[in-house]
GROMACS .gro file of C-alpha atoms in nm:
model
  216
    1MET     CA    1  -1.844   0.814  -0.963
    2LYS     CA    2  -2.062   0.562  -0.769
    3LEU     CA    3  -2.415   0.624  -0.728
    4GLN     CA    4  -2.391   0.576  -0.340
    5ASP     CA    5  -2.105   0.837  -0.349
    6VAL     CA    6  -2.323   1.090  -0.541
    7ILE     CA    7  -2.610   1.032  -0.296
    8LEU     CA    8  -2.369   1.080  -0.014
    9LYS     CA    9  -2.251   1.414  -0.148
   10ALA     CA   10  -2.624   1.538  -0.180
   11MET     CA   11  -2.699   1.426   0.177
   12ALA     CA   12  -2.388   1.604   0.293
   13LYS     CA   13  -2.515   1.918   0.103
   14LYS     CA   14  -2.194   1.935  -0.108
   15ILE     CA   15  -2.419   1.911  -0.419
   16SER     CA   16  -2.793   1.953  -0.474
   17TRP     CA   17  -3.006   1.673  -0.550
   18MET     CA   18  -3.052   1.816  -0.901
   19GLU     CA   19  -2.681   1.826  -0.962
   20ALA     CA   20  -2.687   1.442  -0.812
   21ALA     CA   21  -2.925   1.345  -1.089
   22GLU     CA   22  -2.701   1.518  -1.349
   23ILE     CA   23  -2.383   1.349  -1.234
   24ALA     CA   24  -2.553   1.009  -1.213
   25GLY     CA   25  -2.713   1.044  -1.551
   26VAL     CA   26  -3.058   1.015  -1.441
   27THR     CA   27  -3.383   1.235  -1.457
   28ASP     CA   28  -3.490   1.461  -1.143
   29ARG     CA   29  -3.799   1.216  -1.108
   30THR     CA   30  -3.553   0.913  -1.096
   31MET     CA   31  -3.346   1.071  -0.850
   32ARG     CA   32  -3.650   1.152  -0.632
   33ARG     CA   33  -3.749   0.782  -0.641
   34ILE     CA   34  -3.404   0.679  -0.543
   35ARG     CA   35  -3.404   0.913  -0.259
   36ASP     CA   36  -3.754   0.807  -0.146
   37ARG     CA   37  -3.638   0.463  -0.157
   38TYR     CA   38  -3.338   0.543   0.079
   39GLU     CA   39  -3.586   0.728   0.297
   40GLU     CA   40  -3.824   0.424   0.316
   41PHE     CA   41  -3.572   0.142   0.366
   42GLY     CA   42  -3.260   0.324   0.506
   43TYR     CA   43  -2.935   0.409   0.398
   44THR     CA   44  -2.691   0.097   0.426
   45GLY     CA   45  -2.382   0.297   0.343
   46LEU     CA   46  -2.178   0.099   0.103
   47PHE     CA   47  -2.332  -0.232   0.231
   48ASP     CA   48  -2.569  -0.463   0.025
   49GLN     CA   49  -2.893  -0.276  -0.056
   50ARG     CA   50  -3.181  -0.513  -0.106
   51ARG     CA   51  -3.472  -0.358  -0.271
   52GLY     CA   52  -3.814  -0.404  -0.124
   53LYS     CA   53  -3.651  -0.570   0.186
   54ARG     CA   54  -3.523  -0.397   0.500
   55SER     CA   55  -3.154  -0.443   0.553
   56THR     CA   56  -3.017  -0.592   0.894
   57HIS     CA   57  -2.777  -0.278   0.854
   58ARG     CA   58  -3.045  -0.030   0.803
   59ILE     CA   59  -2.951   0.316   0.872
   60PRO     CA   60  -3.232   0.582   0.869
   61MET     CA   61  -3.162   0.852   0.625
   62GLU     CA   62  -3.197   1.118   0.858
   63THR     CA   63  -2.921   0.949   1.077
   64ALA     CA   64  -2.690   0.923   0.782
   65GLU     CA   65  -2.769   1.298   0.702
   66GLU     CA   66  -2.701   1.409   1.057
   67VAL     CA   67  -2.370   1.203   1.058
   68LEU     CA   68  -2.263   1.403   0.754
   69ARG     CA   69  -2.388   1.730   0.879
   70LEU     CA   70  -2.206   1.689   1.234
   71TYR     CA   71  -1.876   1.608   1.051
   72ARG     CA   72  -1.926   1.895   0.800
   73GLU     CA   73  -2.020   2.182   1.056
   74VAL     CA   74  -1.874   2.074   1.387
   75TYR     CA   75  -1.604   1.804   1.374
   76PHE     CA   76  -1.451   1.890   1.034
   77ASP     CA   77  -1.106   1.903   1.178
   78PHE     CA   78  -1.126   1.577   1.351
   79ASN     CA   79  -0.985   1.244   1.223
   80ILE     CA   80  -1.228   0.964   1.150
   81ARG     CA   81  -1.135   0.751   1.480
   82HIS     CA   82  -1.209   1.056   1.698
   83PHE     CA   83  -1.526   1.146   1.521
   84HIS     CA   84  -1.662   0.801   1.557
   85GLU     CA   85  -1.605   0.811   1.932
   86LYS     CA   86  -1.763   1.152   1.945
   87LEU     CA   87  -2.073   1.012   1.781
   88GLN     CA   88  -2.110   0.762   2.050
   89GLU     CA   89  -2.021   0.962   2.344
   90GLU     CA   90  -2.178   1.303   2.271
   91HIS     CA   91  -2.471   1.206   2.028
   92GLU     CA   92  -2.537   0.859   2.104
   93ILE     CA   93  -2.515   0.753   1.736
   94ARG     CA   94  -2.390   0.405   1.719
   95LEU     CA   95  -2.245   0.298   1.399
   96SER     CA   96  -1.963   0.087   1.293
   97TYR     CA   97  -1.633   0.264   1.244
   98THR     CA   98  -1.629   0.120   0.874
   99TRP     CA   99  -1.975   0.258   0.794
  100VAL     CA  100  -1.860   0.618   0.924
  101GLN     CA  101  -1.523   0.586   0.713
  102GLN     CA  102  -1.701   0.493   0.418
  103ALA     CA  103  -1.980   0.742   0.439
  104LEU     CA  104  -1.717   1.033   0.500
  105GLN     CA  105  -1.514   0.934   0.222
  106GLY     CA  106  -1.800   0.886  -0.013
  107ALA     CA  107  -1.952   1.206   0.052
  108GLY     CA  108  -1.593   1.371   0.000
  109LEU     CA  109  -1.559   1.510   0.351
  110VAL     CA  110  -1.255   1.299   0.408
  111ALA     CA  111  -0.994   1.207   0.138
  112LYS     CA  112  -0.948   0.837   0.067
  113ARG     CA  113  -0.598   0.694   0.147
  114ARG     CA  114  -0.410   0.562  -0.134
  115LYS     CA  115  -0.314   0.206  -0.100
  116ARG     CA  116   0.052   0.145  -0.057
  117GLY     CA  117   0.220  -0.062  -0.284
  118PRO     CA  118   0.484  -0.332  -0.198
  119HIS     CA  119   0.793  -0.175  -0.019
  120ARG     CA  120   1.087  -0.119  -0.264
  121PRO     CA  121   1.424   0.006  -0.162
  122MET     CA  122   1.561   0.332  -0.284
  123PRO     CA  123   1.824   0.314  -0.556
  124GLY     CA  124   2.169   0.232  -0.428
  125MET     CA  125   2.027   0.108  -0.076
  126LEU     CA  126   2.042  -0.262  -0.155
  127LEU     CA  127   2.272  -0.430  -0.382
  128HIS     CA  128   2.302  -0.792  -0.503
  129ILE     CA  129   2.631  -0.956  -0.583
  130ASP     CA  130   2.662  -1.284  -0.776
  131GLY     CA  131   2.902  -1.500  -0.934
  132SER     CA  132   2.849  -1.753  -1.221
  133LYS     CA  133   3.074  -1.987  -1.363
  134HIS     CA  134   3.057  -2.056  -1.746
  135ARG     CA  135   3.259  -2.089  -2.071
  136TRP     CA  136   3.191  -1.715  -2.127
  137LEU     CA  137   3.467  -1.684  -2.400
  138GLN     CA  138   3.340  -1.990  -2.624
  139ASN     CA  139   3.648  -2.180  -2.565
  140ASP     CA  140   3.746  -2.457  -2.320
  141ARG     CA  141   3.839  -2.202  -2.040
  142TRP     CA  142   3.603  -2.148  -1.746
  143HIS     CA  143   3.574  -1.801  -1.589
  144ASP     CA  144   3.359  -1.653  -1.310
  145LEU     CA  145   3.142  -1.356  -1.399
  146ILE     CA  146   3.107  -1.126  -1.104
  147VAL     CA  147   2.812  -0.900  -1.107
  148ILE     CA  148   2.668  -0.641  -0.882
  149LEU     CA  149   2.310  -0.513  -0.948
  150ASP     CA  150   2.088  -0.239  -0.767
  151ASP     CA  151   1.791  -0.420  -0.628
  152ALA     CA  152   1.566  -0.139  -0.681
  153THR     CA  153   1.642  -0.049  -1.051
  154SER     CA  154   1.815  -0.365  -1.167
  155GLU     CA  155   2.101  -0.135  -1.285
  156ASN     CA  156   2.427  -0.323  -1.342
  157TYR     CA  157   2.699  -0.134  -1.117
  158TYR     CA  158   2.979  -0.384  -1.186
  159ALA     CA  159   3.068  -0.680  -1.412
  160GLN     CA  160   3.399  -0.843  -1.456
  161LEU     CA  161   3.532  -1.203  -1.568
  162VAL     CA  162   3.773  -1.328  -1.335
  163GLU     CA  163   3.963  -1.665  -1.322
  164GLU     CA  164   3.786  -1.758  -0.998
  165GLU     CA  165   3.552  -1.595  -0.760
  166SER     CA  166   3.746  -1.535  -0.424
  167THR     CA  167   3.767  -1.312  -0.140
  168ARG     CA  168   4.006  -1.090  -0.322
  169THR     CA  169   3.791  -1.075  -0.653
  170VAL     CA  170   3.491  -0.983  -0.455
  171MET     CA  171   3.650  -0.728  -0.251
  172GLU     CA  172   3.783  -0.567  -0.576
  173ALA     CA  173   3.440  -0.544  -0.711
  174LEU     CA  174   3.289  -0.400  -0.402
  175ARG     CA  175   3.564  -0.131  -0.377
  176GLU     CA  176   3.498  -0.012  -0.724
  177VAL     CA  177   3.140   0.008  -0.656
  178ILE     CA  178   3.191   0.221  -0.369
  179GLU     CA  179   3.448   0.422  -0.519
  180THR     CA  180   3.236   0.509  -0.830
  181ARG     CA  181   2.872   0.498  -0.671
  182GLY     CA  182   2.921   0.537  -0.311
  183LEU     CA  183   2.844   0.358   0.011
  184PHE     CA  184   2.545   0.116   0.000
  185CYS     CA  185   2.319   0.012   0.294
  186SER     CA  186   2.299  -0.347   0.252
  187LEU     CA  187   2.421  -0.637   0.039
  188TYR     CA  188   2.287  -0.971  -0.009
  189SER     CA  189   2.464  -1.263  -0.185
  190ASP     CA  190   2.460  -1.657  -0.181
  191ARG     CA  191   2.627  -1.859   0.094
  192GLY     CA  192   2.978  -1.857  -0.073
  193SER     CA  193   3.278  -1.915   0.180
  194HIS     CA  194   3.390  -1.560   0.109
  195PHE     CA  195   3.058  -1.424   0.262
  196PHE     CA  196   2.983  -1.653   0.529
  197VAL     CA  197   3.133  -1.934   0.737
  198THR     CA  198   2.929  -2.245   0.744
  199PRO     CA  199   3.047  -2.501   0.998
  200LYS     CA  200   2.878  -2.802   0.816
  201ALA     CA  201   2.780  -2.807   0.472
  202GLY     CA  202   2.393  -2.750   0.440
  203GLU     CA  203   2.368  -2.609   0.805
  204LYS     CA  204   2.297  -2.248   0.905
  205VAL     CA  205   2.576  -2.009   0.874
  206ASP     CA  206   2.768  -1.907   1.169
  207LYS     CA  207   2.665  -1.521   1.227
  208HIS     CA  208   2.921  -1.462   1.494
  209ARG     CA  209   3.231  -1.585   1.273
  210LEU     CA  210   3.269  -1.302   1.001
  211THR     CA  211   3.481  -1.361   0.683
  212GLN     CA  212   3.703  -1.069   0.553
  213VAL     CA  213   3.401  -0.952   0.336
  214GLY     CA  214   3.144  -1.002   0.605
  215GLY     CA  215   3.374  -0.800   0.844
  216GLN     CA  216   3.390  -0.496   0.629
   0.00000   0.00000   0.00000
């Protein structure tokens, strides 16, 4: 736990200053000196704290304690945005929203939100179909390998060697996947002619002219 968070919890009366010293791993005397320094130079939340120099973001310790007390005793059921507005409108305490948010979270009065990871589709929602031409059988004959993968899990839903990738072979692959796995939400592929109509090579596909595969 950060030292600032320990001090915030003590200021919010969630723990005693003696308990704060124990959690921070310092003596009671050291914790008193830390508290005295905050009282002298102000509590800057989670901003820079420059020892021996007043911060431009200086927040008097009594103000910080009052903010935490108000939330704990009066506005405990308010969200941070609404509480921040009440501080200004009802109590004439004008602090930045970020400072209030960090102070409440550091004191343990408001839970910190987990950062969301990059969006990933659910299994079975988004499939990828691809065809690859190669001498797969180690002879002179060329075959296309049609593969359908689940984008979320990379699980192989279908793999089949065919003489040539075409509308018929692609439709057969999709039918087997739907019959065995169920209907998917989206499918992405390359710009093969059985998927898209491209009036001129290298230009954009015509989204209004659907192929047999696209129309399904």
